[in-house]
Tab-separated table of C-alpha atoms in Angstrom:
chain	number	residue	atom	x	y	z
A	1435	MET	CA	25.873	-11.441	-7.238
A	1436	GLY	CA	25.061	-14.104	-4.652
A	1437	LYS	CA	26.334	-17.661	-5.385
A	1438	VAL	CA	27.033	-18.034	-9.023
A	1439	THR	CA	25.174	-21.300	-9.169
A	1440	GLY	CA	22.820	-20.535	-6.306
A	1441	PHE	CA	19.677	-20.340	-8.411
A	1442	LYS	CA	20.451	-23.884	-9.551
A	1443	GLU	CA	21.104	-25.244	-6.207
A	1444	PHE	CA	18.359	-23.781	-3.870
A	1445	GLU	CA	14.688	-23.548	-4.180
A	1446	ARG	CA	12.608	-20.453	-3.087
A	1447	GLN	CA	11.711	-20.532	0.559
A	1448	ASP	CA	9.074	-18.195	2.021
A	1449	GLU	CA	7.956	-17.369	5.582
A	1450	THR	CA	5.256	-19.559	6.990
A	1451	TYR	CA	2.280	-18.672	8.958
A	1452	THR	CA	0.889	-19.828	12.401
A	1453	SER	CA	-2.077	-21.891	12.157
A	1454	VAL	CA	-5.383	-20.415	11.139
A	1455	LEU	CA	-6.939	-21.654	14.416
A	1456	ASP	CA	-4.475	-19.609	16.409
A	1457	ARG	CA	-4.010	-16.509	14.408
A	1458	VAL	CA	-7.670	-15.530	14.038
A	1459	LYS	CA	-7.910	-15.315	17.866
A	1460	ASN	CA	-6.020	-11.979	17.810
A	1461	TYR	CA	-4.920	-9.086	15.645
A	1462	LYS	CA	-1.078	-9.650	15.718
A	1463	GLU	CA	1.226	-10.404	12.849
A	1464	PHE	CA	1.498	-14.088	12.297
A	1465	THR	CA	4.463	-14.745	10.050
A	1466	ILE	CA	7.114	-17.191	11.126
A	1467	PRO	CA	10.479	-15.659	10.059
A	1468	LEU	CA	13.095	-17.673	8.308
A	1469	SER	CA	16.456	-18.152	10.173
A	1470	GLU	CA	19.408	-15.911	9.286
A	1471	LYS	CA	20.963	-18.928	7.331
A	1472	GLU	CA	17.844	-19.497	5.275
A	1473	VAL	CA	17.677	-15.866	4.331
A	1474	LYS	CA	21.273	-15.837	3.319
A	1475	THR	CA	20.580	-18.861	1.118
A	1476	GLN	CA	17.581	-16.989	-0.501
A	1477	GLY	CA	19.916	-14.057	-1.208
A	1478	SER	CA	22.298	-16.454	-3.067
A	1479	ARG	CA	19.607	-17.293	-5.592
A	1480	CYS	CA	20.076	-13.950	-7.227
A	1481	MET	CA	21.469	-14.628	-10.720
A	1482	ASP	CA	23.756	-11.722	-11.404
A	1483	CYS	CA	21.561	-10.734	-14.372
A	1484	GLY	CA	23.305	-8.823	-17.198
A	1485	ILE	CA	20.137	-6.536	-17.024
A	1486	PRO	CA	18.439	-6.905	-13.741
A	1487	PHE	CA	14.720	-6.341	-14.700
A	1488	CYS	CA	13.809	-6.186	-11.021
A	1489	HIS	CA	15.174	-2.656	-11.063
A	1490	SER	CA	12.533	-1.443	-13.523
A	1491	GLY	CA	9.860	-3.609	-11.920
A	1492	CYS	CA	10.347	-1.641	-8.664
A	1493	PRO	CA	8.825	1.825	-8.650
A	1494	LEU	CA	11.684	2.929	-6.414
A	1495	GLY	CA	14.423	1.519	-8.604
A	1496	ASN	CA	15.775	-0.480	-5.468
A	1497	LEU	CA	19.272	-1.841	-5.999
A	1498	ILE	CA	18.092	-5.404	-5.553
A	1499	PRO	CA	20.978	-7.549	-6.838
A	1500	ASP	CA	23.320	-5.318	-4.627
A	1501	PHE	CA	21.511	-5.946	-1.318
A	1502	ASN	CA	20.917	-9.513	-2.194
A	1503	HIS	CA	24.634	-10.092	-2.647
A	1504	MET	CA	25.326	-8.392	0.701
A	1505	VAL	CA	22.860	-10.695	2.394
A	1506	HIS	CA	24.455	-13.691	0.798
A	1507	GLN	CA	27.906	-12.316	2.121
A	1508	GLY	CA	26.483	-11.744	5.574
A	1509	GLU	CA	27.141	-8.039	5.158
A	1510	TRP	CA	23.847	-6.997	6.734
A	1511	LYS	CA	24.882	-3.452	7.582
A	1512	LYS	CA	25.965	-2.769	4.045
A	1513	ALA	CA	22.659	-4.360	2.779
A	1514	SER	CA	20.799	-1.953	5.057
A	1515	TRP	CA	22.580	1.056	3.744
A	1516	ILE	CA	22.023	-0.037	-0.018
A	1517	LEU	CA	18.294	-0.692	0.761
A	1518	HIS	CA	17.665	2.643	2.507
A	1519	SER	CA	19.488	4.545	-0.259
A	1520	THR	CA	16.428	4.171	-2.401
A	1521	ASN	CA	13.664	3.281	-0.040
A	1522	ASN	CA	12.857	5.311	3.087
A	1523	PHE	CA	10.508	2.707	4.664
A	1524	PRO	CA	11.358	-0.860	3.643
A	1525	GLU	CA	9.643	-2.107	6.756
A	1526	PHE	CA	6.440	-1.073	5.069
A	1527	THR	CA	7.121	-2.407	1.649
A	1528	GLY	CA	8.668	-5.580	3.062
A	1529	ARG	CA	5.287	-6.357	4.545
A	1530	LEU	CA	2.697	-4.790	2.302
A	1531	CYS	CA	4.066	-4.556	-1.240
A	1532	PRO	CA	2.750	-6.888	-3.829
A	1533	ALA	CA	6.324	-7.117	-5.018
A	1534	PRO	CA	6.361	-6.143	-8.769
A	1535	CYS	CA	10.085	-6.555	-8.573
A	1536	GLU	CA	9.548	-10.319	-8.098
A	1537	GLN	CA	7.251	-10.619	-11.052
A	1538	ALA	CA	10.040	-8.998	-13.160
A	1539	CYS	CA	12.816	-11.125	-11.781
A	1540	VAL	CA	14.788	-12.907	-14.511
A	1541	LEU	CA	14.764	-16.170	-12.581
A	1542	GLY	CA	11.046	-16.075	-12.608
A	1543	ILE	CA	11.007	-16.945	-16.321
A	1544	ILE	CA	11.955	-20.540	-15.530
A	1545	GLU	CA	11.702	-20.920	-11.677
A	1546	ASP	CA	10.174	-19.304	-8.675
A	1547	PRO	CA	11.665	-15.790	-8.560
A	1548	VAL	CA	13.982	-14.638	-5.807
A	1549	SER	CA	12.136	-13.857	-2.542
A	1550	ILE	CA	13.117	-10.151	-2.798
A	1551	GLU	CA	10.344	-8.769	-0.505
A	1552	ASN	CA	11.186	-11.094	2.334
A	1553	ILE	CA	14.924	-10.418	2.089
A	1554	GLU	CA	14.084	-6.741	2.215
A	1555	LYS	CA	11.980	-7.247	5.402
A	1556	ASN	CA	14.845	-9.177	7.062
A	1557	ILE	CA	17.334	-6.554	6.136
A	1558	VAL	CA	15.441	-3.674	7.761
A	1559	GLU	CA	14.398	-5.742	10.864
A	1560	ARG	CA	18.025	-6.764	11.420
A	1561	ALA	CA	18.927	-3.032	11.050
A	1562	PHE	CA	16.470	-1.913	13.670
A	1563	LYS	CA	17.553	-4.770	16.033
A	1564	GLU	CA	21.171	-3.858	15.691
A	1565	GLY	CA	20.626	-0.193	16.094
A	1566	TRP	CA	21.886	0.735	12.752
A	1567	ILE	CA	18.851	2.930	11.951
A	1568	LYS	CA	19.503	6.173	13.730
A	1569	PRO	CA	18.192	9.686	13.284
A	1570	GLN	CA	20.142	11.645	10.653
A	1571	PRO	CA	19.277	15.305	11.114
A	1572	PRO	CA	20.676	17.707	8.530
A	1573	LYS	CA	24.019	19.374	9.327
A	1574	ASN	CA	22.675	22.682	8.154
A	1575	ARG	CA	19.298	24.271	8.047
A	1576	THR	CA	17.984	26.530	5.303
A	1577	ASP	CA	15.534	29.313	5.949
A	1578	LYS	CA	12.828	27.526	4.048
A	1579	THR	CA	9.637	26.103	5.651
A	1580	ILE	CA	7.599	23.454	3.985
A	1581	ALA	CA	4.132	22.051	4.934
A	1582	VAL	CA	3.301	18.372	3.960
A	1583	VAL	CA	-0.388	17.610	4.155
A	1584	GLY	CA	-1.030	14.003	4.799
A	1585	SER	CA	1.102	11.420	6.624
A	1586	GLY	CA	0.808	8.277	4.579
A	1587	PRO	CA	3.804	6.915	2.860
A	1588	ALA	CA	4.022	9.652	0.198
A	1589	GLY	CA	3.876	12.339	2.802
A	1590	LEU	CA	6.341	10.688	5.073
A	1591	ALA	CA	8.867	10.091	2.307
A	1592	ALA	CA	8.558	13.758	1.053
A	1593	ALA	CA	8.955	14.998	4.582
A	1594	GLN	CA	12.070	12.978	5.351
A	1595	GLN	CA	13.760	13.865	2.035
A	1596	LEU	CA	13.067	17.565	2.414
A	1597	ASN	CA	14.085	17.492	6.052
A	1598	ARG	CA	17.425	15.857	4.888
A	1599	ALA	CA	17.882	18.842	2.447
A	1600	GLY	CA	17.845	21.092	5.524
A	1601	HIS	CA	14.336	22.559	5.223
A	1602	THR	CA	12.079	22.937	8.217
A	1603	VAL	CA	9.153	20.431	7.589
A	1604	THR	CA	5.731	20.336	9.259
A	1605	VAL	CA	3.452	17.362	8.536
A	1606	PHE	CA	-0.314	17.813	8.974
A	1607	GLU	CA	-2.500	14.881	9.561
A	1608	ARG	CA	-6.294	15.256	10.048
A	1609	ASP	CA	-6.571	11.870	11.879
A	1610	ASP	CA	-5.522	11.399	15.498
A	1611	ALA	CA	-2.399	9.517	14.645
A	1612	VAL	CA	0.265	9.663	11.903
A	1613	GLY	CA	0.427	7.026	9.135
A	1614	GLY	CA	-2.600	7.625	6.846
A	1615	LEU	CA	-3.947	4.396	5.529
A	1616	LEU	CA	-0.914	2.532	6.852
A	1617	ARG	CA	-2.439	3.360	10.352
A	1618	TYR	CA	-6.077	2.809	10.048
A	1619	GLY	CA	-6.649	1.278	6.520
A	1620	ILE	CA	-4.212	-1.724	6.965
A	1621	PRO	CA	-5.280	-4.204	9.652
A	1622	ASN	CA	-2.932	-4.725	12.562
A	1623	PHE	CA	-2.596	-8.484	11.573
A	1624	LYS	CA	-0.764	-7.372	8.352
A	1625	MET	CA	1.358	-4.642	9.878
A	1626	GLU	CA	1.451	-3.924	13.700
A	1627	LYS	CA	1.333	-0.244	14.390
A	1628	GLY	CA	4.489	-0.242	16.484
A	1629	ILE	CA	6.201	-0.699	13.100
A	1630	ILE	CA	4.972	2.848	12.253
A	1631	ASP	CA	5.586	4.307	15.633
A	1632	ARG	CA	9.346	3.432	15.779
A	1633	ARG	CA	9.842	4.989	12.291
A	1634	ILE	CA	7.985	8.196	13.262
A	1635	ALA	CA	10.254	8.415	16.376
A	1636	ILE	CA	13.257	8.498	13.974
A	1637	LEU	CA	11.668	11.204	11.797
A	1638	GLU	CA	10.770	13.323	14.897
A	1639	ALA	CA	14.382	13.011	16.148
A	1640	GLU	CA	15.604	14.188	12.792
A	1641	GLY	CA	13.603	17.429	13.216
A	1642	ILE	CA	10.298	16.851	11.426
A	1643	ILE	CA	7.316	18.480	13.124
A	1644	PHE	CA	4.092	16.326	13.268
A	1645	LYS	CA	0.581	17.925	13.959
A	1646	THR	CA	-2.362	15.524	14.190
A	1647	ASN	CA	-6.053	16.387	14.233
A	1648	ILE	CA	-5.406	19.158	11.782
A	1649	ASN	CA	-7.852	19.298	8.824
A	1650	ILE	CA	-6.905	22.049	6.513
A	1651	GLY	CA	-9.784	24.453	5.887
A	1652	VAL	CA	-11.691	23.128	8.766
A	1653	ASN	CA	-9.778	23.669	11.912
A	1654	TYR	CA	-6.581	25.105	10.255
A	1655	ASP	CA	-6.912	28.244	7.988
A	1656	VAL	CA	-5.769	27.911	4.387
A	1657	LYS	CA	-4.115	31.256	4.723
A	1658	ASP	CA	-1.694	29.809	7.298
A	1659	LEU	CA	-0.877	27.056	5.035
A	1660	LYS	CA	-0.003	29.413	2.182
A	1661	ALA	CA	2.473	31.133	4.456
A	1662	PHE	CA	4.878	28.279	4.014
A	1663	ASP	CA	7.531	28.612	1.377
A	1664	SER	CA	6.089	25.494	-0.218
A	1665	VAL	CA	3.322	22.928	0.258
A	1666	VAL	CA	3.302	19.199	-0.618
A	1667	LEU	CA	-0.199	17.724	-0.824
A	1668	CYS	CA	-0.080	13.982	-0.068
A	1669	GLY	CA	-3.733	13.503	1.042
A	1670	GLY	CA	-4.319	10.207	-0.809
A	1671	SER	CA	-7.266	8.950	-2.802
A	1672	THR	CA	-10.048	8.819	-0.232
A	1673	GLU	CA	-13.289	9.101	-2.210
A	1674	LYS	CA	-14.814	5.671	-1.785
A	1675	ARG	CA	-16.590	4.047	-4.698
A	1676	SER	CA	-20.220	3.003	-4.259
A	1677	LEU	CA	-22.750	1.142	-6.269
A	1678	PRO	CA	-25.880	2.398	-8.103
A	1679	THR	CA	-27.897	-0.487	-6.721
A	1680	PRO	CA	-31.340	-0.422	-5.293
A	1681	GLY	CA	-31.289	-0.724	-1.415
A	1682	ILE	CA	-27.762	0.592	-1.056
A	1683	ASP	CA	-28.944	2.737	1.822
A	1684	ALA	CA	-29.896	-0.351	3.829
A	1685	ASP	CA	-28.662	-0.478	7.450
A	1686	GLY	CA	-25.892	-3.051	7.074
A	1687	VAL	CA	-24.328	-1.835	3.855
A	1688	VAL	CA	-20.941	-0.421	4.951
A	1689	GLN	CA	-17.812	0.893	3.139
A	1690	ALA	CA	-14.913	-1.439	3.821
A	1691	MET	CA	-12.544	1.408	4.963
A	1692	ASP	CA	-15.081	2.465	7.695
A	1693	PHE	CA	-15.199	-1.140	8.942
A	1694	LEU	CA	-11.429	-1.490	8.995
A	1695	THR	CA	-10.756	1.899	10.492
A	1696	GLN	CA	-13.132	1.333	13.413
A	1697	GLN	CA	-11.565	-2.139	14.227
A	1698	THR	CA	-8.088	-0.661	14.410
A	1699	LYS	CA	-9.174	2.300	16.493
A	1700	VAL	CA	-10.975	0.036	19.031
A	1701	LEU	CA	-7.854	-2.254	19.097
A	1702	PHE	CA	-5.862	0.749	20.387
A	1703	GLY	CA	-8.306	1.882	22.925
A	1704	THR	CA	-10.456	4.434	21.104
A	1705	ALA	CA	-13.997	4.391	21.786
A	1706	VAL	CA	-16.131	3.878	18.753
A	1707	LYS	CA	-19.970	4.281	19.176
A	1708	ASP	CA	-21.987	1.441	17.511
A	1709	GLN	CA	-18.910	-0.316	16.076
A	1710	ILE	CA	-19.685	-2.260	12.991
A	1711	MET	CA	-19.236	-5.840	13.861
A	1712	ALA	CA	-19.419	-9.116	11.837
A	1713	THR	CA	-19.970	-11.333	14.766
A	1714	ASP	CA	-22.571	-14.069	14.105
A	1715	LYS	CA	-23.506	-12.385	10.889
A	1716	ASP	CA	-23.705	-13.533	7.261
A	1717	VAL	CA	-21.069	-11.232	5.688
A	1718	ILE	CA	-20.690	-10.503	2.011
A	1719	VAL	CA	-17.599	-8.631	0.850
A	1720	ILE	CA	-18.100	-7.096	-2.500
A	1721	GLY	CA	-14.704	-6.597	-4.215
A	1722	GLY	CA	-11.751	-9.021	-4.848
A	1723	GLY	CA	-8.760	-6.812	-4.046
A	1724	ASP	CA	-6.574	-6.202	-1.052
A	1725	THR	CA	-9.082	-4.302	0.872
A	1726	GLY	CA	-11.680	-6.975	0.331
A	1727	SER	CA	-9.053	-9.471	1.624
A	1728	ASP	CA	-8.562	-7.328	4.648
A	1729	CYS	CA	-12.261	-7.264	5.369
A	1730	ILE	CA	-12.335	-11.002	5.150
A	1731	GLY	CA	-9.587	-11.455	7.727
A	1732	THR	CA	-11.202	-9.072	10.024
A	1733	SER	CA	-14.602	-10.683	9.648
A	1734	ASN	CA	-13.143	-14.101	10.459
A	1735	ARG	CA	-11.525	-12.456	13.604
A	1736	HIS	CA	-14.953	-11.177	14.567
A	1737	LYS	CA	-16.281	-14.737	14.314
A	1738	ALA	CA	-18.749	-14.174	11.505
A	1739	LYS	CA	-21.403	-16.750	10.854
A	1740	SER	CA	-20.269	-16.941	7.246
A	1741	VAL	CA	-18.106	-14.881	4.802
A	1742	VAL	CA	-18.654	-14.725	1.133
A	1743	ASN	CA	-16.760	-12.678	-1.527
A	1744	PHE	CA	-18.134	-11.420	-4.742
A	1745	GLU	CA	-16.080	-10.236	-7.731
A	1746	ILE	CA	-17.640	-9.003	-10.964
A	1747	MET	CA	-14.512	-9.952	-13.061
A	1748	PRO	CA	-13.598	-13.380	-14.345
A	1749	LYS	CA	-11.549	-15.737	-12.131
A	1750	PRO	CA	-7.936	-15.036	-12.930
A	1751	PRO	CA	-5.783	-18.093	-14.086
A	1752	GLY	CA	-3.661	-19.995	-11.735
A	1753	ASP	CA	-0.529	-19.266	-13.542
A	1754	ARG	CA	0.559	-16.103	-15.337
A	1755	SER	CA	-1.717	-15.214	-18.267
A	1756	PRO	CA	-0.333	-15.114	-21.766
A	1757	THR	CA	-1.826	-11.592	-21.946
A	1758	THR	CA	0.687	-10.342	-19.296
A	1759	PRO	CA	3.987	-12.016	-20.113
A	1760	TRP	CA	7.144	-11.532	-18.043
A	1761	PRO	CA	8.200	-8.995	-16.968
A	1762	PHE	CA	4.823	-7.319	-16.629
A	1763	TRP	CA	2.582	-7.497	-13.587
A	1764	PRO	CA	0.760	-10.766	-14.190
A	1765	LEU	CA	-2.900	-11.392	-14.447
A	1766	GLN	CA	-2.952	-14.273	-12.021
A	1767	LEU	CA	-5.133	-15.605	-9.139
A	1768	LYS	CA	-4.034	-14.235	-5.840
A	1769	THR	CA	-4.853	-16.258	-2.644
A	1770	SER	CA	-4.117	-14.197	0.438
A	1771	SER	CA	-3.539	-15.406	4.050
A	1772	SER	CA	-7.144	-14.072	4.844
A	1773	HIS	CA	-8.530	-16.137	1.994
A	1774	GLN	CA	-6.904	-19.157	3.541
A	1775	GLU	CA	-8.698	-18.446	6.918
A	1776	GLY	CA	-12.060	-19.214	5.393
A	1777	ILE	CA	-14.076	-17.683	2.434
A	1778	ASP	CA	-16.489	-18.688	-0.165
A	1779	ARG	CA	-15.127	-16.882	-3.290
A	1780	ASN	CA	-17.407	-16.098	-6.339
A	1781	TRP	CA	-16.543	-14.576	-9.608
A	1782	LEU	CA	-18.625	-13.135	-12.413
A	1783	ILE	CA	-21.370	-12.157	-10.109
A	1784	ASN	CA	-23.301	-8.807	-9.952
A	1785	THR	CA	-25.265	-7.434	-7.136
A	1786	LYS	CA	-28.742	-6.473	-8.297
A	1787	GLU	CA	-30.431	-5.408	-5.066
A	1788	PHE	CA	-29.768	-5.000	-1.328
A	1789	VAL	CA	-32.834	-6.359	0.360
A	1790	LYS	CA	-34.112	-4.571	3.409
A	1791	ASP	CA	-36.756	-5.638	6.060
A	1792	ALA	CA	-39.510	-3.369	7.247
A	1793	HIS	CA	-37.106	-1.444	9.430
A	1794	GLY	CA	-34.585	-0.780	6.868
A	1795	LYS	CA	-32.022	-3.414	7.912
A	1796	LEU	CA	-30.200	-5.448	5.359
A	1797	ILE	CA	-31.283	-9.064	5.276
A	1798	ALA	CA	-30.187	-10.361	1.805
A	1799	LEU	CA	-28.579	-9.730	-1.489
A	1800	LYS	CA	-30.045	-10.553	-4.897
A	1801	THR	CA	-27.426	-11.273	-7.503
A	1802	VAL	CA	-27.077	-12.555	-11.168
A	1803	ASN	CA	-24.291	-14.285	-12.894
A	1804	VAL	CA	-22.671	-12.258	-15.670
A	1805	THR	CA	-20.130	-12.623	-18.581
A	1806	TRP	CA	-18.080	-10.077	-20.462
A	1807	LYS	CA	-18.593	-9.683	-24.222
A	1808	LYS	CA	-15.556	-8.447	-26.052
A	1809	VAL	CA	-16.284	-5.965	-28.873
A	1810	PRO	CA	-13.263	-5.007	-31.108
A	1811	GLY	CA	-12.344	-1.401	-30.621
A	1812	GLN	CA	-14.761	-0.968	-27.665
A	1813	ARG	CA	-14.869	-1.556	-23.939
A	1814	PRO	CA	-16.122	-5.072	-22.984
A	1815	GLU	CA	-19.794	-5.197	-22.428
A	1816	LEU	CA	-21.352	-6.780	-19.216
A	1817	ILE	CA	-23.945	-9.406	-20.049
A	1818	GLU	CA	-26.355	-10.865	-17.436
A	1819	ILE	CA	-27.021	-14.577	-17.868
A	1820	GLU	CA	-30.687	-15.389	-17.667
A	1821	GLY	CA	-31.898	-17.958	-15.110
A	1822	THR	CA	-28.976	-17.371	-12.723
A	1823	GLU	CA	-30.687	-15.017	-10.236
A	1824	LYS	CA	-29.956	-15.914	-6.612
A	1825	THR	CA	-30.818	-14.497	-3.208
A	1826	TRP	CA	-28.077	-14.682	-0.510
A	1827	PRO	CA	-28.759	-14.098	3.135
A	1828	CYS	CA	-26.706	-11.243	4.390
A	1829	ASP	CA	-26.622	-9.090	7.531
A	1830	LEU	CA	-23.521	-7.161	6.518
A	1831	ALA	CA	-22.345	-6.213	3.174
A	1832	LEU	CA	-18.814	-4.538	2.948
A	1833	LEU	CA	-18.054	-2.515	-0.226
A	1834	ALA	CA	-14.393	-2.964	-1.126
A	1835	LEU	CA	-14.624	-1.262	-4.416
A	1836	GLY	CA	-11.612	1.090	-4.315
A	1837	PHE	CA	-11.588	4.761	-4.584
A	1838	THR	CA	-12.581	7.202	-7.213
A	1839	GLY	CA	-9.983	9.834	-6.418
A	1840	PRO	CA	-8.966	12.436	-3.849
A	1841	GLU	CA	-11.427	14.738	-2.089
A	1842	ARG	CA	-11.813	18.097	-3.938
A	1843	THR	CA	-11.781	20.258	-0.677
A	1844	LEU	CA	-8.212	21.340	-0.814
A	1845	ALA	CA	-8.174	21.690	-4.596
A	1846	ASP	CA	-11.273	24.076	-4.346
A	1847	GLN	CA	-9.751	26.073	-1.453
A	1848	LEU	CA	-6.334	26.405	-2.939
A	1849	GLY	CA	-7.326	26.928	-6.580
A	1850	ILE	CA	-5.631	23.734	-7.894
A	1851	HIS	CA	-6.697	22.162	-11.238
A	1852	MET	CA	-7.914	18.579	-11.379
A	1853	ASP	CA	-6.981	16.237	-14.245
A	1854	ALA	CA	-9.428	14.101	-16.507
A	1855	LYS	CA	-9.249	11.315	-13.813
A	1856	SER	CA	-10.242	13.566	-10.982
A	1857	ASN	CA	-6.828	13.648	-9.397
A	1858	TYR	CA	-4.787	16.752	-8.527
A	1859	LYS	CA	-2.982	17.874	-11.570
A	1860	ALA	CA	0.743	18.345	-11.680
A	1861	ALA	CA	3.208	18.983	-14.390
A	1862	TYR	CA	4.684	15.729	-15.759
A	1863	GLY	CA	7.768	14.791	-13.828
A	1864	LYS	CA	7.729	18.012	-11.792
A	1865	TYR	CA	4.854	17.259	-9.293
A	1866	GLN	CA	4.070	21.004	-9.363
A	1867	THR	CA	0.467	22.112	-9.590
A	1868	ASN	CA	-0.807	25.302	-11.365
A	1869	VAL	CA	-0.062	27.113	-8.047
A	1870	PRO	CA	3.746	27.350	-8.296
A	1871	THR	CA	4.484	26.794	-4.648
A	1872	ILE	CA	2.143	23.880	-4.171
A	1873	PHE	CA	3.184	20.309	-5.169
A	1874	THR	CA	1.374	17.003	-4.936
A	1875	ALA	CA	2.408	13.423	-4.800
A	1876	GLY	CA	1.069	9.822	-4.167
A	1877	ASP	CA	-2.413	8.736	-4.728
A	1878	MET	CA	-3.686	12.351	-4.732
A	1879	ARG	CA	-1.703	12.815	-7.861
A	1880	ARG	CA	-1.762	9.433	-9.609
A	1881	GLY	CA	-4.894	7.863	-8.249
A	1882	GLN	CA	-5.287	4.803	-6.028
A	1883	SER	CA	-1.956	2.874	-6.248
A	1884	LEU	CA	0.644	0.928	-4.362
A	1885	ILE	CA	2.526	1.930	-1.195
A	1886	VAL	CA	5.767	1.570	-3.082
A	1887	TRP	CA	4.595	4.056	-5.771
A	1888	ALA	CA	3.580	6.460	-2.865
A	1889	ILE	CA	7.100	6.384	-1.482
A	1890	SER	CA	8.615	6.851	-4.894
A	1891	GLU	CA	6.387	9.803	-5.594
A	1892	GLY	CA	7.082	11.357	-2.275
A	1893	ARG	CA	10.854	11.097	-2.877
A	1894	GLU	CA	10.620	12.529	-6.506
A	1895	ALA	CA	8.308	15.416	-5.367
A	1896	ALA	CA	10.783	16.346	-2.549
A	1897	ARG	CA	13.569	16.699	-5.051
A	1898	GLN	CA	11.429	18.940	-7.323
A	1899	VAL	CA	10.471	21.103	-4.258
A	1900	ASP	CA	14.038	21.360	-3.303
A	1901	LEU	CA	15.042	22.424	-6.883
A	1902	PHE	CA	12.163	24.945	-6.950
A	1903	LEU	CA	13.277	26.575	-3.634
A	1904	MET	CA	16.993	26.401	-3.926
A	1905	GLY	CA	17.695	26.175	-7.719
A	1906	LYS	CA	19.683	22.908	-7.215
A	1907	SER	CA	19.331	19.744	-5.261
A	1908	SER	CA	21.482	16.957	-3.728
A	1909	LEU	CA	18.475	14.786	-3.060
A	1910	PRO	CA	18.587	11.524	-5.149
A	1911	SER	CA	16.204	10.689	-7.936
A	1912	LYS	CA	15.864	7.379	-9.699
A	1913	ASP	CA	15.464	9.327	-12.874
A	1914	VAL	CA	18.967	10.939	-12.585
A	1915	ARG	CA	21.821	8.588	-13.365
A	1916	GLY	CA	24.564	8.512	-10.681
A	1917	ASP	CA	22.584	10.268	-7.828
A	1918	LEU	CA	21.809	6.946	-6.165
A	1919	ILE	CA	25.458	6.170	-5.863
A	1920	ALA	CA	26.068	9.816	-4.665
A	1921	MET	CA	23.593	9.124	-1.895
């Protein structure tokens, strides 16, 4: 695949960014694309591995060497066909995926891995530009109706696959616009919302019905949902994790997702009363993951007085840790574009108290440094270090601590069992709940995870629904050898 000696001749080249000074003035994407020639060169670095571990690194099983080779050859349309045969929405993953495929790249053992994610993004953007991505409504319709609850990547993937099988699919979204966390949880500077809209237009043209502002069990009767031949629950993992810390109720302690959602809604003209703003405030972001990074970037665009980041875990190593060898996802320090815009990062620090003034407003955080004691056969123990107490000025504390699981509302109303991790329980590999007509996929089933996993789950669940309804299915599955080629 690619050029036989390409990996020896060419170094990895990534997209660059506009300057920090310019990009924090707005909420637009700020990457500077590579030229077509440069992308083709990057495709030529693919090694033609005997066993391409990138396949197993990718939850979708993307045919990565194949589309790399097509890009190297200048066969962009074929590359798009190969890419879309396994991934419904490469424009999402090409921007937002942490690229486990790259961490499993064989070239990554000795050199920088192939820039798979950026190649993927360039393929789909070229396909949209050339008009190759067109609605593909099914040639024939079955008499089956399917409800998909939730319009995030899992719900959208399930809907498109089931629609391709000929079923009539209705997607219910409780927010005012389609996209789930892609819409309101991901800042516009990481993915502009027109990227979602153009894909939704394709799905609507294929015959999928979208209904927004529909909250099942609140303004839509559960009995009406049960009237569908099958239901796929893709509501995500939305129960936000908090802290058992004194002062957590202070005015100024805010969940990260509320902060991010408000900003995106305001950006697109929705009036938000008393919007949470970081402007001229001392901001502390608690949590070192992607959501925390998004809060940092948004706070910088609000022109915060200062932005500090706390993480209770140790600082990861700069290079891959020996505890996570290739091809596993590495324990390694990640520095995002938002971190580069300005942040004071702190590891091994625990918040002991949110300090309030007489009016209940947040004015400071009290912290202590910690270490982790490893005990054989037990979970590591958190140990506070005496004499390291510190008070930090803070007007706005953003809790970016992840999610504990999906909301139980639908499970209670539909009689669905939960598993030990508080997720919606489904038969292994079948995505089917204890209610035979109801299936579940994405974060609602597996817990908080990656967009690429959500798309994979949506696709796999769709196949299982099709099998349940029809007794057979022509929908592809990464677990069924040969189906991808048949696609």
